Amino acid sequence: MRDLLLIAFFALLGAGLAGLLGAAALRLLRHRSVAVSLTVVAAVTVIAMLAGTLAVAQAMFLSPHDLKVVTMVVAMAAVVSLAVALLLGRWVVARSRELTQAARSFGEGGAFSAPHRAPTAELAELSRELAATSEKLAASRERERALEASRRELVAWISHDLRTPLAGLRAMSEALEDGVVQDPERYFTRMRTEVDRLNAMVGDLFELSRIHAGALALTPTRMSVYDLVGEALAGADPLAREHGVRLVGDRVEPVPVEVDGKEMTRVLANLLVNAIRRTPADGTVAVAAERREEWVVLSVTDGCGGIPEEDLPRVFDTGWRGSQARTPPAGAGLGLAIVRGIVEAHEGRADVRNVTGGCRFEVRLPAAVGA
């Protein structure tokens, strides 16, 4: 038993010294390639075995012949181990360089394409993560391009819509200045109407800029959807009467929600104004609200005749106004973009779909806790 313990001690001592030297070598070479590190690890393993074997051999007083045999066997094992380590290291380095090249093209704005030859499990995992990141960035770039296109379109439309009332104001002011107006009061009323339109456009632009900048400060309070819809219907009733459109709100459940009353009133007002302006005279705009599982769903259904299927995904984009969008009453295409921004700020979702004779806008809001 004592001999076994002594042998174990000498073997541990020799292997431990080799391991310390290998750890020091790995630290010094930590910035070198994987091939060098694998070679050092293989060398440390072989040297540790050799050191332990030689220590035990000296302690056991082996004959010179036996010691030579043992040393030769260990040396051959060392040569084979180092060769295998070098080959493995070169293979790993080659796969790493392929992955680096693929990542470089991905970083330069292209799509990431994983190397065809199978890498190690760790490199394969890294490749999958890079591929997933590439897809996310591609989607982000696509959204950025779409947003930039919508911004350019919005600037063009805003410029057109601002030019019209400004030109009218200038013409009316010049007519009043020259004293050629027989009914000044009518001109003053018209000018006030144009100024109100300009003020509404500027207000929408300011609201949309706050939404895009993430600066929309909400003050949620608990209220009933019934009261929220009632206020919106009362505010939209004069416009509905002017256009000869009936407003219906008899399918509204008194479900509680926690929302910013001012902002959500704006959401419903934008939806109602949009629906009334696109519904023909003697048509109906219906408002409904109901509880669906963990959501409260408010809907506004109009009689516009429907939206082309290819336009449905763009309805809430900034500046979108559809095929009827070249007349001033259509607005600047900001109302529905503001609706989506406010609803998403409430952690909700805005959708639209076609129904018989028109389309239905739905706003999903999280139900109030304890409701």
mmCIF file of C-alpha atoms in Angstrom:
data_model
loop_
_atom_site.group_PDB
_atom_site.id
_atom_site.type_symbol
_atom_site.label_atom_id
_atom_site.label_comp_id
_atom_site.label_asym_id
_atom_site.label_seq_id
_atom_site.Cartn_x
_atom_site.Cartn_y
_atom_site.Cartn_z
ATOM 1 C CA MET A 1 0.000 0.000 0.000
ATOM 2 C CA ARG A 2 2.875 2.321 0.897
ATOM 3 C CA ASP A 3 4.517 1.661 -2.489
ATOM 4 C CA LEU A 4 1.306 2.516 -4.316
ATOM 5 C CA LEU A 5 0.969 5.779 -2.430
ATOM 6 C CA LEU A 6 4.584 6.619 -3.190
ATOM 7 C CA ILE A 7 4.102 5.898 -6.883
ATOM 8 C CA ALA A 8 0.940 8.028 -6.941
ATOM 9 C CA PHE A 9 2.813 10.866 -5.240
ATOM 10 C CA PHE A 10 5.680 10.852 -7.753
ATOM 11 C CA ALA A 11 3.275 10.623 -10.693
ATOM 12 C CA LEU A 12 1.185 13.488 -9.324
ATOM 13 C CA LEU A 13 4.276 15.587 -8.682
ATOM 14 C CA GLY A 14 5.628 15.160 -12.205
ATOM 15 C CA ALA A 15 2.273 15.720 -13.874
ATOM 16 C CA GLY A 16 1.542 18.740 -11.657
ATOM 17 C CA LEU A 17 4.806 20.465 -12.596
ATOM 18 C CA ALA A 18 4.082 19.870 -16.281
ATOM 19 C CA GLY A 19 0.554 21.208 -15.851
ATOM 20 C CA LEU A 20 1.813 24.422 -14.200
ATOM 21 C CA LEU A 21 4.270 24.972 -17.030
ATOM 22 C CA GLY A 22 1.485 24.349 -19.581
ATOM 23 C CA ALA A 23 -0.851 26.801 -17.844
ATOM 24 C CA ALA A 24 1.878 29.451 -17.936
ATOM 25 C CA ALA A 25 2.452 28.742 -21.630
ATOM 26 C CA LEU A 26 -1.288 29.024 -22.401
ATOM 27 C CA ARG A 27 -1.432 32.362 -20.600
ATOM 28 C CA LEU A 28 1.505 33.709 -22.597
ATOM 29 C CA LEU A 29 0.005 32.441 -25.853
ATOM 30 C CA ARG A 30 -3.624 33.322 -25.112
ATOM 31 C CA HIS A 31 -3.762 35.821 -27.993
ATOM 32 C CA ARG A 32 -2.516 33.326 -30.578
ATOM 33 C CA SER A 33 -4.636 31.076 -32.785
ATOM 34 C CA VAL A 34 -6.700 28.087 -31.693
ATOM 35 C CA ALA A 35 -4.191 25.751 -33.395
ATOM 36 C CA VAL A 36 -1.399 26.948 -31.083
ATOM 37 C CA SER A 37 -3.603 26.540 -27.997
ATOM 38 C CA LEU A 38 -4.625 23.005 -28.997
ATOM 39 C CA THR A 39 -0.969 22.116 -29.613
ATOM 40 C CA VAL A 40 0.009 23.426 -26.189
ATOM 41 C CA VAL A 41 -2.814 21.461 -24.547
ATOM 42 C CA ALA A 42 -1.723 18.253 -26.317
ATOM 43 C CA ALA A 43 1.914 18.906 -25.412
ATOM 44 C CA VAL A 44 1.029 19.515 -21.771
ATOM 45 C CA THR A 45 -0.925 16.258 -21.649
ATOM 46 C CA VAL A 46 1.948 14.253 -23.129
ATOM 47 C CA ILE A 47 4.625 15.991 -21.032
ATOM 48 C CA ALA A 48 2.563 15.459 -17.887
ATOM 49 C CA MET A 49 2.309 11.759 -18.694
ATOM 50 C CA LEU A 50 6.032 11.601 -19.540
ATOM 51 C CA ALA A 51 7.046 13.445 -16.373
ATOM 52 C CA GLY A 52 4.898 11.230 -14.222
ATOM 53 C CA THR A 53 6.187 8.094 -15.917
ATOM 54 C CA LEU A 54 9.828 9.134 -15.571
ATOM 55 C CA ALA A 55 9.348 10.088 -11.936
ATOM 56 C CA VAL A 56 7.788 6.741 -11.150
ATOM 57 C CA ALA A 57 10.466 4.940 -13.189
ATOM 58 C CA GLN A 58 13.249 6.632 -11.247
ATOM 59 C CA ALA A 59 11.526 5.874 -7.965
ATOM 60 C CA MET A 60 11.104 2.199 -8.938
ATOM 61 C CA PHE A 61 14.741 1.909 -10.106
ATOM 62 C CA LEU A 62 13.875 0.442 -13.497
ATOM 63 C CA SER A 63 16.680 -0.991 -15.570
ATOM 64 C CA PRO A 64 18.152 1.288 -18.280
ATOM 65 C CA HIS A 65 16.571 -0.888 -20.955
ATOM 66 C CA ASP A 66 13.092 -0.713 -19.431
ATOM 67 C CA LEU A 67 13.435 3.042 -18.898
ATOM 68 C CA LYS A 68 14.454 3.460 -22.537
ATOM 69 C CA VAL A 69 11.441 1.468 -23.717
ATOM 70 C CA VAL A 70 9.049 3.470 -21.568
ATOM 71 C CA THR A 71 10.585 6.738 -22.753
ATOM 72 C CA MET A 72 10.326 5.687 -26.412
ATOM 73 C CA VAL A 73 6.659 4.683 -26.054
ATOM 74 C CA VAL A 74 5.808 7.987 -24.421
ATOM 75 C CA ALA A 75 7.794 9.921 -27.048
ATOM 76 C CA MET A 76 5.935 8.211 -29.896
ATOM 77 C CA ALA A 77 2.649 9.001 -28.180
ATOM 78 C CA ALA A 78 3.780 12.615 -27.884
ATOM 79 C CA VAL A 79 4.594 12.851 -31.585
ATOM 80 C CA VAL A 80 1.234 11.379 -32.618
ATOM 81 C CA SER A 81 -0.659 13.564 -30.142
ATOM 82 C CA LEU A 82 1.049 16.743 -31.334
ATOM 83 C CA ALA A 83 0.403 15.853 -34.980
ATOM 84 C CA VAL A 84 -3.275 15.193 -34.296
ATOM 85 C CA ALA A 85 -3.506 18.450 -32.283
ATOM 86 C CA LEU A 86 -1.953 20.431 -35.153
ATOM 87 C CA LEU A 87 -4.322 18.902 -37.710
ATOM 88 C CA LEU A 88 -7.329 19.515 -35.475
ATOM 89 C CA GLY A 89 -6.184 23.066 -34.807
ATOM 90 C CA ARG A 90 -5.736 23.815 -38.513
ATOM 91 C CA TRP A 91 -9.207 22.406 -39.223
ATOM 92 C CA VAL A 92 -10.799 24.558 -36.507
ATOM 93 C CA VAL A 93 -8.880 27.632 -37.680
ATOM 94 C CA ALA A 94 -10.003 27.040 -41.272
ATOM 95 C CA ARG A 95 -13.651 26.810 -40.178
ATOM 96 C CA SER A 96 -13.209 29.934 -38.052
ATOM 97 C CA ARG A 97 -11.771 31.856 -40.993
ATOM 98 C CA GLU A 98 -14.675 30.805 -43.193
ATOM 99 C CA LEU A 99 -17.079 32.026 -40.521
ATOM 100 C CA THR A 100 -15.095 35.271 -40.188
ATOM 101 C CA GLN A 101 -15.293 35.846 -43.937
ATOM 102 C CA ALA A 102 -19.039 35.220 -43.916
ATOM 103 C CA ALA A 103 -19.464 37.585 -40.965
ATOM 104 C CA ARG A 104 -17.376 40.241 -42.760
ATOM 105 C CA SER A 105 -19.690 40.255 -45.777
ATOM 106 C CA PHE A 106 -22.635 40.375 -43.388
ATOM 107 C CA GLY A 107 -21.133 43.374 -41.592
ATOM 108 C CA GLU A 108 -20.647 45.214 -44.886
ATOM 109 C CA GLY A 109 -24.403 45.277 -45.481
ATOM 110 C CA GLY A 110 -24.935 41.929 -47.166
ATOM 111 C CA ALA A 111 -26.846 38.904 -45.937
ATOM 112 C CA PHE A 112 -25.077 36.350 -43.776
ATOM 113 C CA SER A 113 -24.487 33.005 -45.480
ATOM 114 C CA ALA A 114 -23.255 30.203 -43.215
ATOM 115 C CA PRO A 115 -20.199 28.208 -44.374
ATOM 116 C CA HIS A 116 -21.102 25.024 -46.250
ATOM 117 C CA ARG A 117 -18.686 22.744 -44.395
ATOM 118 C CA ALA A 118 -19.863 21.735 -40.950
ATOM 119 C CA PRO A 119 -17.947 23.564 -38.159
ATOM 120 C CA THR A 120 -17.705 22.585 -34.517
ATOM 121 C CA ALA A 121 -20.800 22.687 -32.339
ATOM 122 C CA GLU A 122 -19.780 26.043 -30.857
ATOM 123 C CA LEU A 123 -19.088 27.568 -34.277
ATOM 124 C CA ALA A 124 -22.344 26.132 -35.582
ATOM 125 C CA GLU A 125 -24.208 27.824 -32.717
ATOM 126 C CA LEU A 126 -22.416 31.095 -33.475
ATOM 127 C CA SER A 127 -23.312 30.702 -37.150
ATOM 128 C CA ARG A 128 -27.001 30.233 -36.281
ATOM 129 C CA GLU A 129 -26.950 33.328 -34.072
ATOM 130 C CA LEU A 130 -25.327 35.370 -36.835
ATOM 131 C CA ALA A 131 -27.914 34.115 -39.327
ATOM 132 C CA ALA A 132 -30.746 35.112 -36.972
ATOM 133 C CA THR A 133 -29.164 38.529 -36.427
ATOM 134 C CA SER A 134 -28.767 38.931 -40.192
ATOM 135 C CA GLU A 135 -32.473 38.280 -40.701
ATOM 136 C CA LYS A 136 -33.382 40.818 -38.015
ATOM 137 C CA LEU A 137 -31.097 43.444 -39.547
ATOM 138 C CA ALA A 138 -32.475 42.751 -43.015
ATOM 139 C CA ALA A 139 -36.002 43.260 -41.709
ATOM 140 C CA SER A 140 -34.850 46.426 -39.930
ATOM 141 C CA ARG A 141 -33.256 47.765 -43.110
ATOM 142 C CA GLU A 142 -36.437 46.997 -45.027
ATOM 143 C CA ARG A 143 -38.527 48.853 -42.415
ATOM 144 C CA GLU A 144 -36.090 51.752 -42.565
ATOM 145 C CA ARG A 145 -36.364 51.948 -46.351
ATOM 146 C CA ALA A 146 -40.163 51.807 -46.157
ATOM 147 C CA LEU A 147 -40.178 54.481 -43.463
ATOM 148 C CA GLU A 148 -37.870 56.712 -45.487
ATOM 149 C CA ALA A 149 -40.086 56.271 -48.550
ATOM 150 C CA SER A 150 -43.176 57.136 -46.513
ATOM 151 C CA ARG A 151 -41.408 60.197 -45.103
ATOM 152 C CA ARG A 152 -40.527 61.445 -48.575
ATOM 153 C CA GLU A 153 -44.094 60.811 -49.672
ATOM 154 C CA LEU A 154 -45.383 62.590 -46.585
ATOM 155 C CA VAL A 155 -43.195 65.645 -47.230
ATOM 156 C CA ALA A 156 -44.491 65.822 -50.797
ATOM 157 C CA TRP A 157 -48.109 65.539 -49.686
ATOM 158 C CA ILE A 158 -47.697 67.983 -46.807
ATOM 159 C CA SER A 159 -46.065 70.473 -49.171
ATOM 160 C CA HIS A 160 -49.017 70.106 -51.546
ATOM 161 C CA ASP A 161 -51.615 70.422 -48.793
ATOM 162 C CA LEU A 162 -49.900 73.426 -47.206
ATOM 163 C CA ARG A 163 -49.460 75.206 -50.527
ATOM 164 C CA THR A 164 -53.192 75.149 -51.298
ATOM 165 C CA PRO A 165 -54.499 76.922 -48.150
ATOM 166 C CA LEU A 166 -51.518 79.280 -48.117
ATOM 167 C CA ALA A 167 -52.206 80.294 -51.709
ATOM 168 C CA GLY A 168 -55.871 80.807 -50.837
ATOM 169 C CA LEU A 169 -54.992 82.919 -47.800
ATOM 170 C CA ARG A 170 -52.646 85.055 -49.865
ATOM 171 C CA ALA A 171 -55.240 85.602 -52.590
ATOM 172 C CA MET A 172 -57.937 86.540 -50.070
ATOM 173 C CA SER A 173 -55.632 88.848 -48.132
ATOM 174 C CA GLU A 174 -54.595 90.611 -51.353
ATOM 175 C CA ALA A 175 -58.244 90.985 -52.354
ATOM 176 C CA LEU A 176 -59.069 92.506 -48.971
ATOM 177 C CA GLU A 177 -56.019 94.760 -49.172
ATOM 178 C CA ASP A 178 -56.998 96.017 -52.635
ATOM 179 C CA GLY A 179 -60.569 96.686 -51.466
ATOM 180 C CA VAL A 180 -62.201 94.665 -54.259
ATOM 181 C CA VAL A 181 -64.194 92.432 -51.893
ATOM 182 C CA GLN A 182 -67.907 93.103 -51.639
ATOM 183 C CA ASP A 183 -68.462 90.722 -48.667
ATOM 184 C CA PRO A 184 -65.408 90.928 -46.333
ATOM 185 C CA GLU A 185 -67.094 88.880 -43.608
ATOM 186 C CA ARG A 186 -67.315 85.865 -45.912
ATOM 187 C CA TYR A 187 -63.625 86.202 -46.670
ATOM 188 C CA PHE A 188 -62.760 86.452 -42.975
ATOM 189 C CA THR A 189 -64.754 83.289 -42.281
ATOM 190 C CA ARG A 190 -63.001 81.484 -45.124
ATOM 191 C CA MET A 191 -59.593 82.640 -43.904
ATOM 192 C CA ARG A 192 -60.346 81.434 -40.378
ATOM 193 C CA THR A 193 -61.340 78.039 -41.783
ATOM 194 C CA GLU A 194 -58.058 77.755 -43.705
ATOM 195 C CA VAL A 195 -56.064 78.759 -40.628
ATOM 196 C CA ASP A 196 -57.867 76.088 -38.608
ATOM 197 C CA ARG A 197 -56.897 73.517 -41.254
ATOM 198 C CA LEU A 198 -53.267 74.605 -41.120
ATOM 199 C CA ASN A 199 -53.322 74.490 -37.327
ATOM 200 C CA ALA A 200 -54.734 70.945 -37.414
ATOM 201 C CA MET A 201 -51.960 69.833 -39.790
ATOM 202 C CA VAL A 202 -49.261 71.307 -37.584
ATOM 203 C CA GLY A 203 -50.829 69.683 -34.535
ATOM 204 C CA ASP A 204 -50.846 66.281 -36.237
ATOM 205 C CA LEU A 205 -47.211 66.674 -37.263
ATOM 206 C CA PHE A 206 -46.222 67.583 -33.720
ATOM 207 C CA GLU A 207 -48.127 64.630 -32.277
ATOM 208 C CA LEU A 208 -46.573 62.230 -34.778
ATOM 209 C CA SER A 209 -43.069 63.555 -34.066
ATOM 210 C CA ARG A 210 -43.616 62.934 -30.336
ATOM 211 C CA ILE A 211 -44.748 59.383 -31.058
ATOM 212 C CA HIS A 212 -41.762 58.613 -33.311
ATOM 213 C CA ALA A 213 -39.373 60.156 -30.770
ATOM 214 C CA GLY A 214 -40.835 58.053 -27.938
ATOM 215 C CA ALA A 215 -41.736 61.255 -26.091
ATOM 216 C CA LEU A 216 -45.458 60.573 -25.815
ATOM 217 C CA ALA A 217 -46.123 60.847 -22.081
ATOM 218 C CA LEU A 218 -49.219 58.889 -21.026
ATOM 219 C CA THR A 219 -51.257 59.388 -17.868
ATOM 220 C CA PRO A 220 -53.391 56.230 -17.601
ATOM 221 C CA THR A 221 -56.561 56.330 -15.540
ATOM 222 C CA ARG A 222 -59.273 53.741 -15.040
ATOM 223 C CA MET A 223 -62.408 54.549 -17.026
ATOM 224 C CA SER A 224 -65.304 52.850 -18.735
ATOM 225 C CA VAL A 225 -65.180 52.239 -22.472
ATOM 226 C CA TYR A 226 -68.835 53.299 -22.558
ATOM 227 C CA ASP A 227 -67.945 56.818 -21.406
ATOM 228 C CA LEU A 228 -64.944 56.968 -23.755
ATOM 229 C CA VAL A 229 -67.051 56.051 -26.792
ATOM 230 C CA GLY A 230 -69.858 58.373 -25.701
ATOM 231 C CA GLU A 231 -67.545 61.384 -25.653
ATOM 232 C CA ALA A 232 -66.086 60.480 -29.063
ATOM 233 C CA LEU A 233 -69.562 60.078 -30.611
ATOM 234 C CA ALA A 234 -70.679 63.423 -29.200
ATOM 235 C CA GLY A 235 -67.619 65.127 -30.662
ATOM 236 C CA ALA A 236 -68.091 63.551 -34.116
ATOM 237 C CA ASP A 237 -71.869 64.118 -34.325
ATOM 238 C CA PRO A 238 -71.709 67.594 -35.967
ATOM 239 C CA LEU A 239 -69.427 66.295 -38.760
ATOM 240 C CA ALA A 240 -71.702 63.282 -39.263
ATOM 241 C CA ARG A 241 -74.759 65.545 -39.597
ATOM 242 C CA GLU A 242 -72.900 67.739 -42.088
ATOM 243 C CA HIS A 243 -72.122 64.688 -44.260
ATOM 244 C CA GLY A 244 -75.532 63.067 -43.765
ATOM 245 C CA VAL A 245 -74.034 60.013 -42.042
ATOM 246 C CA ARG A 246 -75.711 58.125 -39.195
ATOM 247 C CA LEU A 247 -73.625 57.340 -36.096
ATOM 248 C CA VAL A 248 -74.531 54.136 -34.251
ATOM 249 C CA GLY A 249 -73.076 53.091 -30.911
ATOM 250 C CA ASP A 250 -75.555 50.684 -29.376
ATOM 251 C CA ARG A 251 -73.116 47.721 -29.092
ATOM 252 C CA VAL A 252 -70.775 49.167 -26.490
ATOM 253 C CA GLU A 253 -70.142 47.137 -23.344
ATOM 254 C CA PRO A 254 -69.254 49.114 -20.179
ATOM 255 C CA VAL A 255 -65.848 47.446 -19.841
ATOM 256 C CA PRO A 256 -63.181 49.212 -17.740
ATOM 257 C CA VAL A 257 -59.786 50.067 -19.241
ATOM 258 C CA GLU A 258 -56.707 51.883 -17.977
ATOM 259 C CA VAL A 259 -55.796 54.431 -20.663
ATOM 260 C CA ASP A 260 -54.889 58.048 -21.151
ATOM 261 C CA GLY A 261 -58.351 59.504 -21.728
ATOM 262 C CA LYS A 262 -57.161 62.453 -23.822
ATOM 263 C CA GLU A 263 -55.037 60.335 -26.181
ATOM 264 C CA MET A 264 -57.615 57.568 -26.567
ATOM 265 C CA THR A 265 -60.309 60.165 -27.285
ATOM 266 C CA ARG A 266 -58.025 61.370 -30.083
ATOM 267 C CA VAL A 267 -57.737 57.799 -31.379
ATOM 268 C CA LEU A 268 -61.493 57.356 -31.580
ATOM 269 C CA ALA A 269 -61.950 60.853 -33.015
ATOM 270 C CA ASN A 270 -59.453 60.155 -35.814
ATOM 271 C CA LEU A 271 -61.136 56.845 -36.626
ATOM 272 C CA LEU A 272 -64.606 58.407 -36.629
ATOM 273 C CA VAL A 273 -63.570 61.396 -38.778
ATOM 274 C CA ASN A 274 -61.861 59.057 -41.214
ATOM 275 C CA ALA A 275 -64.957 56.809 -41.370
ATOM 276 C CA ILE A 276 -67.448 59.684 -41.739
ATOM 277 C CA ARG A 277 -65.518 61.352 -44.564
ATOM 278 C CA ARG A 278 -65.340 58.117 -46.547
ATOM 279 C CA THR A 279 -68.905 56.981 -45.985
ATOM 280 C CA PRO A 280 -71.454 58.246 -48.545
ATOM 281 C CA ALA A 281 -74.487 60.256 -47.485
ATOM 282 C CA ASP A 282 -77.254 58.191 -45.843
ATOM 283 C CA GLY A 283 -74.562 55.671 -44.846
ATOM 284 C CA THR A 284 -73.839 54.401 -41.352
ATOM 285 C CA VAL A 285 -70.767 54.445 -39.148
ATOM 286 C CA ALA A 286 -71.058 51.946 -36.280
ATOM 287 C CA VAL A 287 -68.958 51.930 -33.114
ATOM 288 C CA ALA A 288 -68.759 48.822 -30.908
ATOM 289 C CA ALA A 289 -66.754 47.714 -27.878
ATOM 290 C CA GLU A 290 -66.533 44.294 -26.260
ATOM 291 C CA ARG A 291 -64.367 42.143 -24.020
ATOM 292 C CA ARG A 292 -62.391 39.339 -25.727
ATOM 293 C CA GLU A 293 -60.384 37.295 -23.250
ATOM 294 C CA GLU A 294 -57.637 39.630 -21.956
ATOM 295 C CA TRP A 295 -58.416 42.388 -24.454
ATOM 296 C CA VAL A 296 -60.950 45.152 -24.864
ATOM 297 C CA VAL A 297 -61.721 45.580 -28.561
ATOM 298 C CA LEU A 298 -63.108 48.847 -29.914
ATOM 299 C CA SER A 299 -64.213 48.861 -33.551
ATOM 300 C CA VAL A 300 -65.353 51.503 -36.025
ATOM 301 C CA THR A 301 -67.139 50.178 -39.120
ATOM 302 C CA ASP A 302 -67.787 52.461 -42.094
ATOM 303 C CA GLY A 303 -69.455 52.228 -45.499
ATOM 304 C CA CYS A 304 -66.507 53.252 -47.682
ATOM 305 C CA GLY A 305 -66.890 50.239 -49.964
ATOM 306 C CA GLY A 306 -63.701 48.566 -48.786
ATOM 307 C CA ILE A 307 -59.972 49.049 -49.201
ATOM 308 C CA PRO A 308 -57.974 47.235 -51.929
ATOM 309 C CA GLU A 309 -56.283 44.183 -50.457
ATOM 310 C CA GLU A 310 -52.836 45.358 -51.543
ATOM 311 C CA ASP A 311 -53.338 48.607 -49.586
ATOM 312 C CA LEU A 312 -54.475 47.044 -46.300
ATOM 313 C CA PRO A 313 -50.923 46.560 -44.919
ATOM 314 C CA ARG A 314 -50.161 50.258 -45.576
ATOM 315 C CA VAL A 315 -53.257 51.826 -44.058
ATOM 316 C CA PHE A 316 -51.488 52.834 -40.825
ATOM 317 C CA ASP A 317 -48.279 53.997 -42.546
ATOM 318 C CA THR A 318 -47.302 57.641 -42.201
ATOM 319 C CA GLY A 319 -48.621 59.621 -45.166
ATOM 320 C CA TRP A 320 -50.875 56.891 -46.586
ATOM 321 C CA ARG A 321 -54.141 58.258 -47.953
ATOM 322 C CA GLY A 322 -55.238 55.667 -50.470
ATOM 323 C CA SER A 323 -56.520 56.298 -53.963
ATOM 324 C CA GLN A 324 -58.784 59.191 -52.862
ATOM 325 C CA ALA A 325 -55.894 61.069 -51.291
ATOM 326 C CA ARG A 326 -55.410 64.072 -53.569
ATOM 327 C CA THR A 327 -58.172 66.269 -52.218
ATOM 328 C CA PRO A 328 -57.668 68.454 -49.121
ATOM 329 C CA PRO A 329 -60.494 66.886 -47.077
ATOM 330 C CA ALA A 330 -58.546 63.631 -47.145
ATOM 331 C CA GLY A 331 -56.059 65.216 -44.742
ATOM 332 C CA ALA A 332 -52.324 64.761 -44.687
ATOM 333 C CA GLY A 333 -52.365 61.021 -44.108
ATOM 334 C CA LEU A 334 -51.341 61.348 -40.448
ATOM 335 C CA GLY A 335 -54.519 60.433 -38.602
ATOM 336 C CA LEU A 336 -54.224 56.654 -38.821
ATOM 337 C CA ALA A 337 -50.455 56.744 -38.176
ATOM 338 C CA ILE A 338 -51.217 58.682 -34.978
ATOM 339 C CA VAL A 339 -53.858 56.089 -34.088
ATOM 340 C CA ARG A 340 -51.356 53.257 -34.361
ATOM 341 C CA GLY A 341 -48.691 55.152 -32.422
ATOM 342 C CA ILE A 342 -50.998 55.968 -29.510
ATOM 343 C CA VAL A 343 -52.468 52.457 -29.385
ATOM 344 C CA GLU A 344 -49.025 50.817 -29.409
ATOM 345 C CA ALA A 345 -47.929 53.204 -26.652
ATOM 346 C CA HIS A 346 -50.780 51.670 -24.605
ATOM 347 C CA GLU A 347 -49.342 48.190 -25.409
ATOM 348 C CA GLY A 348 -52.253 47.560 -27.742
ATOM 349 C CA ARG A 349 -52.687 46.889 -31.438
ATOM 350 C CA ALA A 350 -54.551 48.552 -34.310
ATOM 351 C CA ASP A 351 -55.868 46.514 -37.256
ATOM 352 C CA VAL A 352 -58.135 46.960 -40.262
ATOM 353 C CA ARG A 353 -60.060 44.505 -42.420
ATOM 354 C CA ASN A 354 -62.722 44.667 -45.089
ATOM 355 C CA VAL A 355 -66.333 43.832 -44.299
ATOM 356 C CA THR A 356 -69.460 43.876 -46.413
ATOM 357 C CA GLY A 357 -69.876 47.367 -47.857
ATOM 358 C CA GLY A 358 -66.912 48.925 -46.068
ATOM 359 C CA CYS A 359 -64.075 48.280 -43.660
ATOM 360 C CA ARG A 360 -63.666 47.833 -39.919
ATOM 361 C CA PHE A 361 -60.914 49.387 -37.842
ATOM 362 C CA GLU A 362 -60.221 47.561 -34.585
ATOM 363 C CA VAL A 363 -58.258 48.791 -31.584
ATOM 364 C CA ARG A 364 -57.189 46.161 -29.055
ATOM 365 C CA LEU A 365 -56.324 47.388 -25.572
ATOM 366 C CA PRO A 366 -55.289 45.359 -22.524
ATOM 367 C CA ALA A 367 -58.204 44.895 -20.161
ATOM 368 C CA ALA A 368 -57.928 46.692 -16.820
ATOM 369 C CA VAL A 369 -56.496 44.615 -13.977
ATOM 370 C CA GLY A 370 -59.291 43.164 -11.872
ATOM 371 C CA ALA A 371 -61.908 43.769 -14.549
#
